[in-house]
CSV table of C-alpha atoms in Angstrom, one decimal:
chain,number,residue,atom,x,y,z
D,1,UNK,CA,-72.6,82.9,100.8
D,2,UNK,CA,-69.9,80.7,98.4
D,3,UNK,CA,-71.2,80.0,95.6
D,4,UNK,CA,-71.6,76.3,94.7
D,5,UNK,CA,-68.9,76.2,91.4
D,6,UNK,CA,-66.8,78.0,94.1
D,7,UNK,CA,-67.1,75.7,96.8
D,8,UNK,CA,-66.2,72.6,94.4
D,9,UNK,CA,-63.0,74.9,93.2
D,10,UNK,CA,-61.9,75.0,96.5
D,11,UNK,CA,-62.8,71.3,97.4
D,12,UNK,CA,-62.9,69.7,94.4
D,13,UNK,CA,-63.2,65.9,95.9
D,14,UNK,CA,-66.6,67.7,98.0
D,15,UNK,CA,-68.7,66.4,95.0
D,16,UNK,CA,-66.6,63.0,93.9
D,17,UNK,CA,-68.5,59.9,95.5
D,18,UNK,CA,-66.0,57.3,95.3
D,19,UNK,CA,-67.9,55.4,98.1
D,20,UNK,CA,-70.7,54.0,99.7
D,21,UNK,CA,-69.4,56.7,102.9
D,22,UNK,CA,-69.0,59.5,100.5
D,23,UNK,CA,-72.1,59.1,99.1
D,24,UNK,CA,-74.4,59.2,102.8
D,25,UNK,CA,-71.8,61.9,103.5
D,26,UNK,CA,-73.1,64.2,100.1
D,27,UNK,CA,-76.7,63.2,100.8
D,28,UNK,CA,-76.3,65.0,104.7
D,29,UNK,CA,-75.6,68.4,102.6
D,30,UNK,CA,-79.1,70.2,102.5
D,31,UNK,CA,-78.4,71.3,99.2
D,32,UNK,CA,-78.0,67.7,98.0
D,33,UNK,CA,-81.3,67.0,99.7
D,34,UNK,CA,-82.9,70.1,98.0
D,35,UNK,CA,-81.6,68.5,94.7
D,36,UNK,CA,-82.7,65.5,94.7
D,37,UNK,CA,-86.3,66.8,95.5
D,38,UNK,CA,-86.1,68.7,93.0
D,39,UNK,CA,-85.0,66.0,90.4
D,40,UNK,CA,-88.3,63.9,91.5
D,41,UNK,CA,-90.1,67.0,91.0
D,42,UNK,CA,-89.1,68.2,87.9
D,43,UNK,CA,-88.8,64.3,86.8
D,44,UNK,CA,-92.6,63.9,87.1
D,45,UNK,CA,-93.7,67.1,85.8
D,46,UNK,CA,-91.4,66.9,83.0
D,47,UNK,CA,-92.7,63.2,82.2
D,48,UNK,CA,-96.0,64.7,82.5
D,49,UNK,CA,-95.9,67.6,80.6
D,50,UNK,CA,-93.7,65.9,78.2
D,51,UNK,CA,-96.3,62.9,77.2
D,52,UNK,CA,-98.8,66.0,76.1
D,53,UNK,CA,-95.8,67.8,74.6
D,54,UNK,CA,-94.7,64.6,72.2
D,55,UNK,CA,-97.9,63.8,71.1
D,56,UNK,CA,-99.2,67.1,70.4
D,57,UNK,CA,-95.9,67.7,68.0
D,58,UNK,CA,-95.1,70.5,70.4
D,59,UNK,CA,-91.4,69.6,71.3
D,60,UNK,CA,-90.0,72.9,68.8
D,61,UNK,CA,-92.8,75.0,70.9
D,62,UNK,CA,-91.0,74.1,74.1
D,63,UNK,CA,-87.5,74.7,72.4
D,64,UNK,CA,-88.1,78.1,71.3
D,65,UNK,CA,-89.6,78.5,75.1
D,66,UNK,CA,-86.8,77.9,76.7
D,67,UNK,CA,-84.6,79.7,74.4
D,68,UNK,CA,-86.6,82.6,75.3
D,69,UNK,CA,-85.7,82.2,79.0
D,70,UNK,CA,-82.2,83.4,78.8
D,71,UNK,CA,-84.1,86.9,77.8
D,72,UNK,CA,-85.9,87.1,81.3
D,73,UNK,CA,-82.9,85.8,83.4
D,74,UNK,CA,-80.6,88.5,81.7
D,75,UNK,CA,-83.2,91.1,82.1
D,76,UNK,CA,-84.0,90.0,86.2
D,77,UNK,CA,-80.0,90.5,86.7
D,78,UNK,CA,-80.4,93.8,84.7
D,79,UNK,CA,-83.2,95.0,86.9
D,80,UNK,CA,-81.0,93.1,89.9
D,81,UNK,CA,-84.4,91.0,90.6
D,82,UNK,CA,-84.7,87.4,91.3
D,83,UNK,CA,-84.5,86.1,88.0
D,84,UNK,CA,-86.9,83.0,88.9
D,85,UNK,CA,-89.5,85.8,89.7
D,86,UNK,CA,-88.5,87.7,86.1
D,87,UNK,CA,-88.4,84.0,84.4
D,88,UNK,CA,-91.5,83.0,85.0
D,89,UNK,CA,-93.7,85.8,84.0
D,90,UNK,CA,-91.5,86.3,80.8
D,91,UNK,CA,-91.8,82.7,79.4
D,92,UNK,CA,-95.5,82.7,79.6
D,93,UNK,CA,-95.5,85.6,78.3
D,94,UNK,CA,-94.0,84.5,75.0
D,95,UNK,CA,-95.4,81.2,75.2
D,96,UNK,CA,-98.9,82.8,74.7
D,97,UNK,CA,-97.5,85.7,72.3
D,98,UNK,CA,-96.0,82.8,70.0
D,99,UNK,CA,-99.7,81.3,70.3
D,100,UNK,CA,-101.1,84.5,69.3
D,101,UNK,CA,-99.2,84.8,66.5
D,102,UNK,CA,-99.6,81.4,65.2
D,103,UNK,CA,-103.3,81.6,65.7
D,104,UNK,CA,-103.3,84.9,64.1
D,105,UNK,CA,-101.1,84.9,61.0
D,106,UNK,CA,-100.9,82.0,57.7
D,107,UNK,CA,-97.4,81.3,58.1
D,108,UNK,CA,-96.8,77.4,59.5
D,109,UNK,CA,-96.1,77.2,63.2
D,110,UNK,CA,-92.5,75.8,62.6
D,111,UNK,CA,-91.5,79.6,60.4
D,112,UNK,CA,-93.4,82.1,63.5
D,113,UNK,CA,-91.3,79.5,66.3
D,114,UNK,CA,-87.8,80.0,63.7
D,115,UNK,CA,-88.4,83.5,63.5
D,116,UNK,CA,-89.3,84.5,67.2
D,117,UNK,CA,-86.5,81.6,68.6
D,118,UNK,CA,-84.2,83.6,66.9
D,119,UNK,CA,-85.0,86.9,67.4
D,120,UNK,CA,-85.7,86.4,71.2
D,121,UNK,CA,-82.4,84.5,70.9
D,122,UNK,CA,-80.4,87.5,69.5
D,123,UNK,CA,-81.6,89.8,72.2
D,124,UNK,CA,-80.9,87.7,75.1
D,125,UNK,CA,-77.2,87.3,73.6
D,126,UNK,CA,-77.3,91.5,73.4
D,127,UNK,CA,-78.7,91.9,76.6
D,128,UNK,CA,-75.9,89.7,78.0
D,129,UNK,CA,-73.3,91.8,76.7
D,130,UNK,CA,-74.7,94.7,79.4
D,131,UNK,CA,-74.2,92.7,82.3
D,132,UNK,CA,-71.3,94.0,84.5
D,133,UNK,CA,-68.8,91.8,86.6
D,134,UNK,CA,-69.1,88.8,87.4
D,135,UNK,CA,-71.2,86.9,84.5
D,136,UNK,CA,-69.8,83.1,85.0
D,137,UNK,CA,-73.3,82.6,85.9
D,138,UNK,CA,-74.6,82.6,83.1
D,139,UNK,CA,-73.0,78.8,81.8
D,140,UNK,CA,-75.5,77.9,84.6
D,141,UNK,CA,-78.3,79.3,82.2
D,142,UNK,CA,-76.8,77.5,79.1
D,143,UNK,CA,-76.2,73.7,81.2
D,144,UNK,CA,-78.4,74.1,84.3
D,145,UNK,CA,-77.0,73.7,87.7
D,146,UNK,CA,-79.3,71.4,89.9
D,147,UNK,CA,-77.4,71.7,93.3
D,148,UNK,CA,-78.4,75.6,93.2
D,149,UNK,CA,-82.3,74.9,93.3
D,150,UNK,CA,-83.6,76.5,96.3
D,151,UNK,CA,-86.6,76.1,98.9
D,152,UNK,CA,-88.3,78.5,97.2
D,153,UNK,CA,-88.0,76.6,93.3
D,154,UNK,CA,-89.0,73.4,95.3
D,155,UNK,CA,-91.9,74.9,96.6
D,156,UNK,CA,-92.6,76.3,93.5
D,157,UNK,CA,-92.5,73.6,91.5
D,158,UNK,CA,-94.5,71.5,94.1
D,159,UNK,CA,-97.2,74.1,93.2
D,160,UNK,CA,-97.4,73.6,89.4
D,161,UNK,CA,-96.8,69.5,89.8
D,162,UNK,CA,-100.2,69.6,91.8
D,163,UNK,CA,-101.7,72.4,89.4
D,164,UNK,CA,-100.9,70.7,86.3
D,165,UNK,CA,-102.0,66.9,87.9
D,166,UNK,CA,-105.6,68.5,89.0
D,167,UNK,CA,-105.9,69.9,85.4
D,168,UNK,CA,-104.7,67.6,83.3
D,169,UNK,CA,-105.8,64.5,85.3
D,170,UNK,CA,-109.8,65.9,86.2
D,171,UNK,CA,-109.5,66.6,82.3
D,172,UNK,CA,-108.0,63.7,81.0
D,173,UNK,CA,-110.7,62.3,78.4
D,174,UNK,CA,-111.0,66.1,77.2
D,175,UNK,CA,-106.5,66.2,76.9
D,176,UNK,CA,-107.0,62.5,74.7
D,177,UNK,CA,-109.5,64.0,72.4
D,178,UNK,CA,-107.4,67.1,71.6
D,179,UNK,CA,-104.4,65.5,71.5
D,180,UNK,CA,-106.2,63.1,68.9
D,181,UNK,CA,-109.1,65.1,66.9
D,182,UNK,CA,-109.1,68.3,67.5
D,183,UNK,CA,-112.2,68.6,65.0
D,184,UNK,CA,-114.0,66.0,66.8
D,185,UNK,CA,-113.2,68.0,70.0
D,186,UNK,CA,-114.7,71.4,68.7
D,187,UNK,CA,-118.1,69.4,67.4
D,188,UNK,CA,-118.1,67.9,71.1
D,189,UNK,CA,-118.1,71.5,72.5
D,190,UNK,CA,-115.1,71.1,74.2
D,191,UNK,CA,-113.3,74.5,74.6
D,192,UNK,CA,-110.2,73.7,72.7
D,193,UNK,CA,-108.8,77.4,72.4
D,194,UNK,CA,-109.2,77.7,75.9
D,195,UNK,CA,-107.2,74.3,76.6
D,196,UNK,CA,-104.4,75.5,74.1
D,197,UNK,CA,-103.9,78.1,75.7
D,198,UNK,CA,-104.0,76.7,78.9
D,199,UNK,CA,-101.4,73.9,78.9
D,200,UNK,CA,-99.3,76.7,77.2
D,201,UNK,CA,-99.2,78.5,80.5
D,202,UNK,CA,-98.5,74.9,82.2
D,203,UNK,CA,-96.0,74.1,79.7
D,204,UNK,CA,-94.2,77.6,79.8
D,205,UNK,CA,-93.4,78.0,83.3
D,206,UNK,CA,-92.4,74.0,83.1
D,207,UNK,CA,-90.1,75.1,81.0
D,208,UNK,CA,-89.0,77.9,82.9
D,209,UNK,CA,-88.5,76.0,86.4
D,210,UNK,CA,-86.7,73.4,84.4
D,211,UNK,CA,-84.1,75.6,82.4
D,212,UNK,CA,-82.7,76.3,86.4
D,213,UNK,CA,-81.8,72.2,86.8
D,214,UNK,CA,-80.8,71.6,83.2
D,215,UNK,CA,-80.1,74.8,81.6
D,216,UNK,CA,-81.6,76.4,78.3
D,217,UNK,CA,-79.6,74.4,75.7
D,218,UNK,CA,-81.5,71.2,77.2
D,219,UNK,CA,-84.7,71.7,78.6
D,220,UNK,CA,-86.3,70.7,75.5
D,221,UNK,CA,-84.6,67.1,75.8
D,222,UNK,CA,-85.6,67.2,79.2
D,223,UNK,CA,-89.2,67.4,78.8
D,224,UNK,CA,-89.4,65.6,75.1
D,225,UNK,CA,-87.0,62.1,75.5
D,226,UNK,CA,-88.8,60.4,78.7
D,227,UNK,CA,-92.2,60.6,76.8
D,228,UNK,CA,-90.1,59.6,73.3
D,229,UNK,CA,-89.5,56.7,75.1
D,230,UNK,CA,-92.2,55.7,76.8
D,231,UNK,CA,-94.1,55.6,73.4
D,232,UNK,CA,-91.9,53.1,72.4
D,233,UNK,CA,-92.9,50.7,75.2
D,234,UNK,CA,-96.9,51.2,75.5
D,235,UNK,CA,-99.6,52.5,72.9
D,236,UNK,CA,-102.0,52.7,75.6
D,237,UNK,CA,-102.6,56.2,76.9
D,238,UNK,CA,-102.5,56.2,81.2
D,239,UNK,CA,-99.3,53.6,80.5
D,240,UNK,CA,-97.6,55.6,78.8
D,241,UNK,CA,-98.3,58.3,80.7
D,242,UNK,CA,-97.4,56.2,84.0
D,243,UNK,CA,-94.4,55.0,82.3
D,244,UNK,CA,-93.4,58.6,81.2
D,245,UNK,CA,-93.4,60.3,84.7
D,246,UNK,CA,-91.1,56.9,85.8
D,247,UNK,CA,-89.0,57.3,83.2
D,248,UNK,CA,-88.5,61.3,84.2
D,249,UNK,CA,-88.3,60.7,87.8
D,250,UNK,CA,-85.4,57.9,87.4
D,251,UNK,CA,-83.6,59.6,85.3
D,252,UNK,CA,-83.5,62.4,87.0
D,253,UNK,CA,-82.0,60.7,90.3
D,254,UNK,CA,-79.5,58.6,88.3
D,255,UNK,CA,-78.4,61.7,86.3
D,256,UNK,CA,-77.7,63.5,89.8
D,257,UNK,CA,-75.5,60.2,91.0
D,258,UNK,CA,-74.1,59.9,88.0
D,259,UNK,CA,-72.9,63.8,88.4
D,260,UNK,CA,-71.7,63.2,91.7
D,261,UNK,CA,-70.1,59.9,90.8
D,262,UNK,CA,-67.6,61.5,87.8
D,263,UNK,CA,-68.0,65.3,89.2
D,264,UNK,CA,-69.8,66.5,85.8
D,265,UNK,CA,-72.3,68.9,85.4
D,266,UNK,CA,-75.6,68.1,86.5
D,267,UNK,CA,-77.7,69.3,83.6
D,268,UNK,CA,-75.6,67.2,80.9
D,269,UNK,CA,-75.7,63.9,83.0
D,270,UNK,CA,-79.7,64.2,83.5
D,271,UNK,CA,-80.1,64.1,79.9
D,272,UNK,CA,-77.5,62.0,79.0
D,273,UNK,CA,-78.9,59.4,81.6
D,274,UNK,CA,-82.2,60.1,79.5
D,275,UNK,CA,-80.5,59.7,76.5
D,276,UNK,CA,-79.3,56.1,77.6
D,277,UNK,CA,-82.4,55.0,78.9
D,278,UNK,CA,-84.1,55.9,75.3
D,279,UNK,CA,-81.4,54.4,73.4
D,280,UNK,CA,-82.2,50.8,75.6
D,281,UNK,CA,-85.9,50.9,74.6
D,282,UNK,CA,-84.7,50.8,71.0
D,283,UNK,CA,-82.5,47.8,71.7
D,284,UNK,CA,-85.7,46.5,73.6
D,285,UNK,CA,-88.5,47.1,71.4
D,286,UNK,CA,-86.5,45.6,68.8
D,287,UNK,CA,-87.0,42.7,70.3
D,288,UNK,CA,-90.2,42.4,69.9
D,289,UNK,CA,-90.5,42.3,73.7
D,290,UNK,CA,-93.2,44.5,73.9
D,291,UNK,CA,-95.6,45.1,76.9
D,292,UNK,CA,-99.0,46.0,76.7
Protein backbone atom coordinates (compact mmCIF):
# COMPACT_ATOMS: atom_id res chain seq x y z
CA UNK A 1 0.00 0.00 0.00
CA UNK A 2 1.67 3.72 -1.02
CA UNK A 3 1.94 5.57 1.61
CA UNK A 4 0.02 8.95 1.62
CA UNK A 5 3.37 11.50 1.69
CA UNK A 6 4.27 9.09 -1.23
CA UNK A 7 1.30 9.32 -3.17
CA UNK A 8 1.34 13.31 -2.99
CA UNK A 9 5.30 12.98 -4.17
CA UNK A 10 4.25 11.29 -7.09
CA UNK A 11 1.10 13.45 -7.73
CA UNK A 12 1.66 16.38 -6.08
CA UNK A 13 -1.53 18.42 -7.68
CA UNK A 14 -3.72 14.94 -6.03
CA UNK A 15 -4.16 17.21 -2.89
CA UNK A 16 -4.29 20.94 -4.49
CA UNK A 17 -8.16 22.04 -4.74
CA UNK A 18 -8.01 24.79 -7.00
CA UNK A 19 -11.79 24.21 -7.77
CA UNK A 20 -15.12 23.70 -6.98
CA UNK A 21 -14.40 20.06 -9.38
CA UNK A 22 -11.34 19.33 -7.59
CA UNK A 23 -12.69 19.68 -4.40
CA UNK A 24 -16.05 16.96 -4.98
CA UNK A 25 -13.21 15.04 -6.82
CA UNK A 26 -10.91 14.90 -3.23
CA UNK A 27 -14.00 14.34 -1.20
CA UNK A 28 -14.80 10.88 -3.53
CA UNK A 29 -11.24 9.50 -2.06
CA UNK A 30 -12.35 7.31 1.04
CA UNK A 31 -9.49 8.49 2.83
CA UNK A 32 -10.72 12.15 2.54
CA UNK A 33 -14.01 10.88 3.76
CA UNK A 34 -12.26 8.99 6.69
CA UNK A 35 -10.68 12.41 7.45
CA UNK A 36 -13.10 14.56 7.61
CA UNK A 37 -14.94 12.13 10.09
CA UNK A 38 -12.40 12.21 11.95
CA UNK A 39 -11.94 16.01 12.13
CA UNK A 40 -15.73 16.24 13.47
CA UNK A 41 -14.79 13.66 15.82
CA UNK A 42 -11.86 14.73 17.29
CA UNK A 43 -13.31 18.45 16.91
CA UNK A 44 -16.03 17.61 19.46
CA UNK A 45 -14.16 15.59 21.75
CA UNK A 46 -11.35 17.93 21.73
CA UNK A 47 -13.93 20.93 22.47
CA UNK A 48 -15.26 18.82 25.03
CA UNK A 49 -12.42 17.60 26.79
CA UNK A 50 -10.80 20.93 26.26
CA UNK A 51 -13.67 23.20 28.25
CA UNK A 52 -12.78 20.70 31.46
CA UNK A 53 -9.07 20.88 30.48
CA UNK A 54 -9.07 25.10 30.50
CA UNK A 55 -10.78 25.51 33.40
CA UNK A 56 -9.36 23.02 35.53
CA UNK A 57 -5.70 24.71 34.73
CA UNK A 58 -4.80 21.40 33.23
CA UNK A 59 -3.61 22.54 29.69
CA UNK A 60 0.52 21.71 30.93
CA UNK A 61 -1.09 18.19 32.13
CA UNK A 62 -2.15 17.52 28.58
CA UNK A 63 1.18 18.90 27.21
CA UNK A 64 3.43 16.66 29.00
CA UNK A 65 0.72 13.82 27.93
CA UNK A 66 1.18 14.08 24.61
CA UNK A 67 4.82 14.53 24.81
CA UNK A 68 4.84 11.26 26.36
CA UNK A 69 3.19 9.73 23.30
CA UNK A 70 6.14 9.72 21.07
CA UNK A 71 7.57 7.11 23.93
CA UNK A 72 4.73 4.50 23.05
CA UNK A 73 4.65 5.12 19.21
CA UNK A 74 8.60 4.54 19.15
CA UNK A 75 8.25 1.56 21.44
CA UNK A 76 4.99 -0.05 19.21
CA UNK A 77 7.40 0.27 16.02
CA UNK A 78 10.23 -1.28 18.30
CA UNK A 79 8.00 -4.16 19.28
CA UNK A 80 6.64 -3.91 15.36
CA UNK A 81 2.93 -3.47 16.96
CA UNK A 82 0.32 -1.16 15.94
CA UNK A 83 1.40 1.87 17.65
CA UNK A 84 -2.34 3.12 18.13
CA UNK A 85 -2.74 -0.22 20.25
CA UNK A 86 0.88 0.65 22.11
CA UNK A 87 -0.31 4.56 22.38
CA UNK A 88 -3.07 4.21 24.09
CA UNK A 89 -2.25 2.03 26.96
CA UNK A 90 1.06 3.98 27.44
CA UNK A 91 -0.47 7.57 27.67
CA UNK A 92 -2.84 6.50 30.44
CA UNK A 93 -0.47 4.97 31.78
CA UNK A 94 1.57 8.07 32.57
CA UNK A 95 -1.33 10.16 32.72
CA UNK A 96 -2.21 8.35 35.99
CA UNK A 97 1.62 7.80 37.07
CA UNK A 98 2.03 11.80 36.81
CA UNK A 99 -1.27 11.81 39.02
CA UNK A 100 0.26 9.53 41.39
CA UNK A 101 3.09 11.39 41.86
CA UNK A 102 1.59 14.69 42.14
CA UNK A 103 -0.90 13.39 44.73
CA UNK A 104 1.99 11.67 46.42
CA UNK A 105 4.91 14.03 46.69
CA UNK A 106 5.11 18.24 47.99
CA UNK A 107 6.65 19.40 44.94
CA UNK A 108 3.97 21.81 42.83
CA UNK A 109 2.26 20.05 39.92
CA UNK A 110 4.02 22.35 37.24
CA UNK A 111 8.01 20.87 38.68
CA UNK A 112 6.68 16.69 38.70
CA UNK A 113 4.94 17.67 34.91
CA UNK A 114 8.78 19.60 33.98
CA UNK A 115 10.54 16.91 35.29
CA UNK A 116 8.58 13.78 33.92
CA UNK A 117 7.90 15.89 30.33
CA UNK A 118 11.36 15.84 30.07
CA UNK A 119 12.56 12.83 31.04
CA UNK A 120 9.76 10.89 29.10
CA UNK A 121 10.86 13.37 26.34
CA UNK A 122 14.59 12.30 26.47
CA UNK A 123 13.78 8.64 26.14
CA UNK A 124 11.40 8.85 23.35
CA UNK A 125 14.28 10.92 21.38
CA UNK A 126 16.73 7.69 22.52
CA UNK A 127 14.44 5.26 21.63
CA UNK A 128 14.08 6.87 18.16
CA UNK A 129 17.59 6.62 17.56
CA UNK A 130 17.05 2.47 17.50
CA UNK A 131 14.63 2.47 14.84
CA UNK A 132 15.96 0.98 11.65
CA UNK A 133 15.11 2.15 7.92
CA UNK A 134 12.68 3.92 7.04
CA UNK A 135 11.82 6.53 10.02
CA UNK A 136 10.21 9.55 7.84
CA UNK A 137 7.40 8.55 9.77
CA UNK A 138 8.05 9.85 12.55
CA UNK A 139 7.45 13.99 11.33
CA UNK A 140 3.87 12.43 11.22
CA UNK A 141 4.34 12.00 15.10
CA UNK A 142 5.84 15.53 15.61
CA UNK A 143 2.88 17.44 13.01
CA UNK A 144 0.10 14.83 12.79
CA UNK A 145 -1.17 13.55 9.50
CA UNK A 146 -5.06 13.48 9.35
CA UNK A 147 -5.48 11.88 5.89
CA UNK A 148 -3.80 8.61 7.54
CA UNK A 149 -6.61 8.12 10.21
CA UNK A 150 -8.10 4.77 9.68
CA UNK A 151 -11.55 2.85 10.19
CA UNK A 152 -10.24 1.55 13.11
CA UNK A 153 -9.08 5.35 14.89
CA UNK A 154 -12.64 6.46 13.73
CA UNK A 155 -14.27 3.83 15.40
CA UNK A 156 -12.21 4.28 18.13
CA UNK A 157 -12.65 7.63 18.73
CA UNK A 158 -16.49 7.22 18.15
CA UNK A 159 -16.16 5.07 21.30
CA UNK A 160 -14.50 7.52 23.72
CA UNK A 161 -16.79 10.64 22.15
CA UNK A 162 -19.84 8.58 23.42
CA UNK A 163 -17.91 7.42 26.72
CA UNK A 164 -16.72 10.74 27.67
CA UNK A 165 -20.45 12.48 26.64
CA UNK A 166 -22.33 9.66 29.02
CA UNK A 167 -19.80 10.54 31.79
CA UNK A 168 -19.29 13.93 31.69
CA UNK A 169 -22.85 14.93 30.60
CA UNK A 170 -24.96 12.31 33.34
CA UNK A 171 -22.29 13.97 35.74
CA UNK A 172 -22.35 17.42 34.84
CA UNK A 173 -23.40 19.36 38.13
CA UNK A 174 -20.76 16.97 39.95
CA UNK A 175 -17.81 18.19 36.74
CA UNK A 176 -19.13 22.18 37.72
CA UNK A 177 -18.59 21.73 41.32
CA UNK A 178 -15.03 20.28 40.98
CA UNK A 179 -14.04 22.31 38.38
CA UNK A 180 -15.15 25.26 40.91
CA UNK A 181 -14.69 24.11 44.72
CA UNK A 182 -13.18 21.26 45.09
CA UNK A 183 -13.57 21.70 49.04
CA UNK A 184 -17.10 22.19 48.62
CA UNK A 185 -17.19 19.03 46.47
CA UNK A 186 -15.41 16.71 49.20
CA UNK A 187 -17.93 18.17 52.09
CA UNK A 188 -20.79 17.25 49.51
CA UNK A 189 -19.49 13.63 49.32
CA UNK A 190 -18.75 13.71 45.89
CA UNK A 191 -15.87 11.30 45.11
CA UNK A 192 -13.44 13.75 43.77
CA UNK A 193 -10.24 11.42 43.74
CA UNK A 194 -12.17 9.06 41.88
CA UNK A 195 -13.35 11.87 39.27
CA UNK A 196 -9.56 13.07 38.94
CA UNK A 197 -8.59 10.19 38.13
CA UNK A 198 -11.19 9.47 35.88
CA UNK A 199 -11.24 12.29 33.32
CA UNK A 200 -7.40 11.67 33.42
CA UNK A 201 -8.03 8.33 31.67
CA UNK A 202 -10.63 10.39 29.30
CA UNK A 203 -8.19 13.06 28.82
CA UNK A 204 -5.16 10.67 28.19
CA UNK A 205 -6.23 8.60 25.51
CA UNK A 206 -7.94 12.10 23.96
CA UNK A 207 -4.71 13.03 23.80
CA UNK A 208 -3.40 10.03 22.38
CA UNK A 209 -6.04 9.66 19.43
CA UNK A 210 -5.48 13.26 18.72
CA UNK A 211 -1.46 13.30 18.57
CA UNK A 212 -2.32 10.82 15.18
CA UNK A 213 -4.42 14.11 13.34
CA UNK A 214 -2.22 16.83 14.69
CA UNK A 215 0.93 15.42 15.87
CA UNK A 216 2.67 15.64 19.39
CA UNK A 217 4.06 19.19 19.12
CA UNK A 218 0.26 20.35 18.94
CA UNK A 219 -2.17 18.37 20.52
CA UNK A 220 -2.08 20.57 23.46
CA UNK A 221 -3.28 23.60 21.26
CA UNK A 222 -5.70 21.31 19.86
CA UNK A 223 -7.51 20.52 22.87
CA UNK A 224 -6.72 23.92 24.91
CA UNK A 225 -7.45 27.08 22.14
CA UNK A 226 -11.26 26.16 21.10
CA UNK A 227 -12.29 26.19 24.88
CA UNK A 228 -9.74 29.46 25.30
CA UNK A 229 -11.92 30.90 23.09
CA UNK A 230 -15.17 30.03 23.83
CA UNK A 231 -14.55 31.54 27.33
CA UNK A 232 -14.12 34.61 25.79
CA UNK A 233 -17.68 34.72 24.31
CA UNK A 234 -19.97 33.17 27.22
CA UNK A 235 -19.48 32.84 31.13
CA UNK A 236 -22.25 30.64 31.24
CA UNK A 237 -21.22 26.94 31.63
CA UNK A 238 -23.48 24.58 28.92
CA UNK A 239 -22.65 27.83 26.39
CA UNK A 240 -19.53 27.67 26.59
CA UNK A 241 -19.41 24.30 26.51
CA UNK A 242 -21.85 24.17 23.33
CA UNK A 243 -19.83 26.92 21.84
CA UNK A 244 -16.46 24.97 22.58
CA UNK A 245 -17.40 21.66 20.83
CA UNK A 246 -18.54 24.20 17.67
CA UNK A 247 -15.64 25.94 17.71
CA UNK A 248 -13.56 22.37 17.64
CA UNK A 249 -15.65 20.88 15.10
CA UNK A 250 -15.32 23.91 12.59
CA UNK A 251 -12.15 24.31 12.87
CA UNK A 252 -11.26 21.18 12.36
CA UNK A 253 -13.16 20.97 8.85
CA UNK A 254 -11.77 24.42 7.72
CA UNK A 255 -8.21 23.36 8.89
CA UNK A 256 -8.60 20.12 6.56
CA UNK A 257 -9.83 22.59 3.36
CA UNK A 258 -7.53 24.93 4.17
CA UNK A 259 -4.76 21.94 3.87
CA UNK A 260 -6.07 20.80 0.73
CA UNK A 261 -6.59 24.27 -0.63
CA UNK A 262 -2.53 25.38 -0.23
CA UNK A 263 -1.28 21.55 -0.01
CA UNK A 264 0.10 22.06 3.75
CA UNK A 265 0.22 19.84 6.39
CA UNK A 266 -2.86 18.96 7.96
CA UNK A 267 -1.91 19.19 11.59
CA UNK A 268 -0.42 22.90 11.29
CA UNK A 269 -3.52 24.29 9.34
CA UNK A 270 -6.09 22.68 12.14
CA UNK A 271 -4.41 24.70 14.59
CA UNK A 272 -3.65 27.52 12.81
CA UNK A 273 -7.38 27.76 11.66
CA UNK A 274 -7.91 27.59 15.57
CA UNK A 275 -5.45 30.01 16.05
CA UNK A 276 -7.44 32.47 13.74
CA UNK A 277 -10.72 31.83 15.02
CA UNK A 278 -9.26 32.79 18.75
CA UNK A 279 -7.47 35.73 17.63
CA UNK A 280 -11.20 37.07 16.05
CA UNK A 281 -12.86 36.67 19.44
CA UNK A 282 -10.34 39.09 20.78
CA UNK A 283 -11.08 41.54 18.06
CA UNK A 284 -14.80 40.67 18.94
CA UNK A 285 -15.04 40.80 22.61
CA UNK A 286 -13.33 43.97 22.41
CA UNK A 287 -16.08 45.26 21.16
CA UNK A 288 -18.05 44.88 23.79
CA UNK A 289 -20.29 42.69 21.64
CA UNK A 290 -20.81 40.19 23.97
CA UNK A 291 -23.47 37.40 23.97
CA UNK A 292 -24.92 35.95 26.84
Amino acid sequence: MILLDELAQYHPNLFAITSGSDLIELLQFPFMQRAIAGGVLMGCLGGLLGSFVTLRQLSFFSHAVGHSALVGIVLGILLQLNPTWMLLPFTVAFGLIVLYLIDQTDLASDNILNVVLSGTLAVGIILSGLIRGYRGGLMNVLFGDILAIDLTDIVLTVLLLLGAAIYLLSTLQQQILLTLNLSVAKVQGIPVQLHRYLFVVLLSLTVALATKAVGILLVNAFLVIPASAAKLLSHQFSHFLAISVILGVISSILGLFLSGLLNWASGPSIVLIQFLVFLAVIAFTKLKIRPT
